[in-house]
């Protein structure tokens, strides 16, 4: 599926992306799927403490679920907790090295702390896996410019 996803020609990548995301989201049980869904909803609602709680409960029962770590990292980061967010992204990428969502998130975090070169590296890795991420392409354009918006 990743080979098809990486192709820039044709539209087979659309189904490949959907299948990958569906596989990543599957926790193995309805109860754990519910915890993940509640965590995602809490993130969407801006209730990062609740999201962290739901996703921690998920990961207590599914410690090999890479997407759970990526989602909890998003909640931690959104809550201003960079250390736990970075640790969760590292775990997500250890479990699933092609987790392009985690790489894109890592890039945004690195950019936020001023590590523009490393942020660009992470975002380029994400695009190598899935070159169809428009928001990530936009991030590359921003990273390629200086703080004042001019080319560096």
Short mmCIF file of C-alpha atoms in Angstrom, two decimals:
data_model
loop_
_atom_site.label_atom_id
_atom_site.label_comp_id
_atom_site.label_asym_id
_atom_site.label_seq_id
_atom_site.Cartn_x
_atom_site.Cartn_y
_atom_site.Cartn_z
CA UNK A 1 0.00 0.00 0.00
CA UNK A 2 2.84 2.41 0.79
CA UNK A 3 4.31 1.92 -2.66
CA UNK A 4 1.00 2.95 -4.23
CA UNK A 5 0.66 5.85 -1.80
CA UNK A 6 4.07 7.21 -2.79
CA UNK A 7 3.18 7.37 -6.48
CA UNK A 8 2.57 10.90 -7.69
CA UNK A 9 0.77 9.83 -10.88
CA UNK A 10 -2.76 8.50 -11.04
CA UNK A 11 -5.31 8.28 -8.29
CA UNK A 12 -4.62 4.82 -6.84
CA UNK A 13 -3.00 6.59 -3.90
CA UNK A 14 -6.43 7.69 -2.65
CA UNK A 15 -7.54 4.15 -1.86
CA UNK A 16 -4.08 3.26 -0.51
CA UNK A 17 -4.19 6.23 1.87
CA UNK A 18 -7.68 5.31 3.07
CA UNK A 19 -6.65 1.70 3.67
CA UNK A 20 -3.51 2.72 5.56
CA UNK A 21 -5.41 5.16 7.77
CA UNK A 22 -8.11 2.55 8.44
CA UNK A 23 -5.47 -0.03 9.39
CA UNK A 24 -3.68 2.45 11.64
CA UNK A 25 -6.91 3.43 13.38
CA UNK A 26 -7.91 -0.16 14.20
CA UNK A 27 -7.23 -0.92 17.85
CA UNK A 28 -8.44 -4.49 17.97
CA UNK A 29 -11.57 -4.00 20.05
CA UNK A 30 -14.74 -1.93 20.13
CA UNK A 31 -13.99 -0.64 23.62
CA UNK A 32 -10.54 0.57 22.58
CA UNK A 33 -11.93 2.08 19.38
CA UNK A 34 -14.37 4.01 21.60
CA UNK A 35 -11.53 5.32 23.78
CA UNK A 36 -9.66 6.43 20.68
CA UNK A 37 -12.76 8.08 19.25
CA UNK A 38 -13.37 9.93 22.51
CA UNK A 39 -9.75 11.06 22.55
CA UNK A 40 -10.01 12.37 18.99
CA UNK A 41 -13.28 14.15 19.79
CA UNK A 42 -11.73 15.76 22.87
CA UNK A 43 -8.82 17.00 20.75
CA UNK A 44 -11.27 18.45 18.23
CA UNK A 45 -13.13 20.18 21.07
CA UNK A 46 -9.91 21.58 22.58
CA UNK A 47 -10.25 19.53 25.77
CA UNK A 48 -6.67 18.28 25.76
CA UNK A 49 -6.71 17.02 29.34
CA UNK A 50 -9.65 14.74 28.56
CA UNK A 51 -7.99 13.65 25.32
CA UNK A 52 -4.81 12.73 27.17
CA UNK A 53 -6.87 10.75 29.68
CA UNK A 54 -8.79 8.79 27.04
CA UNK A 55 -5.70 8.10 24.96
CA UNK A 56 -3.66 7.08 28.01
CA UNK A 57 -6.38 4.57 28.88
CA UNK A 58 -6.25 3.32 25.29
CA UNK A 59 -2.48 2.90 25.39
CA UNK A 60 -2.61 1.16 28.77
CA UNK A 61 -4.54 -1.62 27.00
CA UNK A 62 -2.96 -1.31 23.53
CA UNK A 63 0.71 -0.40 24.06
CA UNK A 64 1.60 -1.34 20.48
CA UNK A 65 -0.93 1.02 18.89
CA UNK A 66 1.17 3.62 17.04
CA UNK A 67 -1.75 5.86 16.16
CA UNK A 68 -2.70 6.08 19.83
CA UNK A 69 0.76 7.49 20.57
CA UNK A 70 0.54 9.90 17.64
CA UNK A 71 -2.85 11.16 18.81
CA UNK A 72 -1.76 11.50 22.43
CA UNK A 73 1.33 13.37 21.23
CA UNK A 74 -0.99 15.79 19.45
CA UNK A 75 -2.99 16.27 22.65
CA UNK A 76 0.17 16.77 24.73
CA UNK A 77 1.62 19.21 22.22
CA UNK A 78 -1.64 21.16 21.99
CA UNK A 79 -1.59 21.32 25.80
CA UNK A 80 1.96 22.74 25.75
CA UNK A 81 3.59 19.55 27.04
CA UNK A 82 6.44 19.18 24.55
CA UNK A 83 8.45 16.53 26.42
CA UNK A 84 5.66 13.96 26.63
CA UNK A 85 4.61 14.83 23.06
CA UNK A 86 8.12 14.15 21.76
CA UNK A 87 8.31 10.88 23.70
CA UNK A 88 4.98 9.73 22.25
CA UNK A 89 6.03 10.64 18.70
CA UNK A 90 9.24 8.67 19.18
CA UNK A 91 7.20 5.66 20.32
CA UNK A 92 4.75 6.02 17.41
CA UNK A 93 7.65 6.08 14.93
CA UNK A 94 9.35 3.15 16.64
CA UNK A 95 6.19 1.09 16.27
CA UNK A 96 5.39 2.36 12.74
CA UNK A 97 8.35 4.06 11.00
CA UNK A 98 6.11 5.08 8.08
CA UNK A 99 3.68 6.96 10.31
CA UNK A 100 3.77 10.06 8.14
CA UNK A 101 1.30 11.87 10.39
CA UNK A 102 3.74 11.59 13.30
CA UNK A 103 6.58 12.87 11.08
CA UNK A 104 4.53 15.88 9.99
CA UNK A 105 3.62 16.58 13.62
CA UNK A 106 7.26 16.25 14.64
CA UNK A 107 8.16 18.77 11.95
CA UNK A 108 5.66 21.29 13.29
CA UNK A 109 6.96 20.83 16.83
CA UNK A 110 10.58 21.25 15.73
CA UNK A 111 9.69 24.40 13.82
CA UNK A 112 7.89 25.78 16.85
CA UNK A 113 11.00 25.41 19.00
CA UNK A 114 13.17 27.00 16.32
CA UNK A 115 14.80 23.93 14.83
CA UNK A 116 13.91 24.80 11.25
CA UNK A 117 16.49 22.54 9.58
CA UNK A 118 15.40 19.46 11.50
CA UNK A 119 11.75 20.40 10.94
CA UNK A 120 12.36 20.50 7.20
CA UNK A 121 14.05 17.09 7.38
CA UNK A 122 11.06 15.55 9.20
CA UNK A 123 8.50 17.09 6.85
CA UNK A 124 10.42 15.87 3.81
CA UNK A 125 10.45 12.35 5.27
CA UNK A 126 6.67 12.59 5.70
CA UNK A 127 6.26 13.66 2.08
CA UNK A 128 8.46 10.82 0.83
CA UNK A 129 5.97 8.40 2.37
CA UNK A 130 2.83 10.33 1.36
CA UNK A 131 3.46 13.10 -1.19
CA UNK A 132 -0.27 13.94 -1.33
CA UNK A 133 -0.51 15.85 1.98
CA UNK A 134 -1.38 19.40 0.92
CA UNK A 135 -1.03 20.83 4.43
CA UNK A 136 2.44 19.29 4.67
CA UNK A 137 3.39 20.69 1.26
CA UNK A 138 2.32 24.09 2.53
CA UNK A 139 4.48 23.60 5.63
CA UNK A 140 7.50 22.88 3.42
CA UNK A 141 6.91 26.15 1.59
CA UNK A 142 6.85 28.01 4.91
CA UNK A 143 9.93 26.21 6.19
CA UNK A 144 11.80 27.07 2.99
CA UNK A 145 11.29 30.77 3.68
CA UNK A 146 12.83 32.90 6.38
CA UNK A 147 10.88 34.34 9.30
CA UNK A 148 10.20 37.49 7.31
CA UNK A 149 8.70 35.49 4.46
CA UNK A 150 11.58 35.90 2.04
CA UNK A 151 13.52 33.09 0.42
CA UNK A 152 16.63 32.07 2.33
#
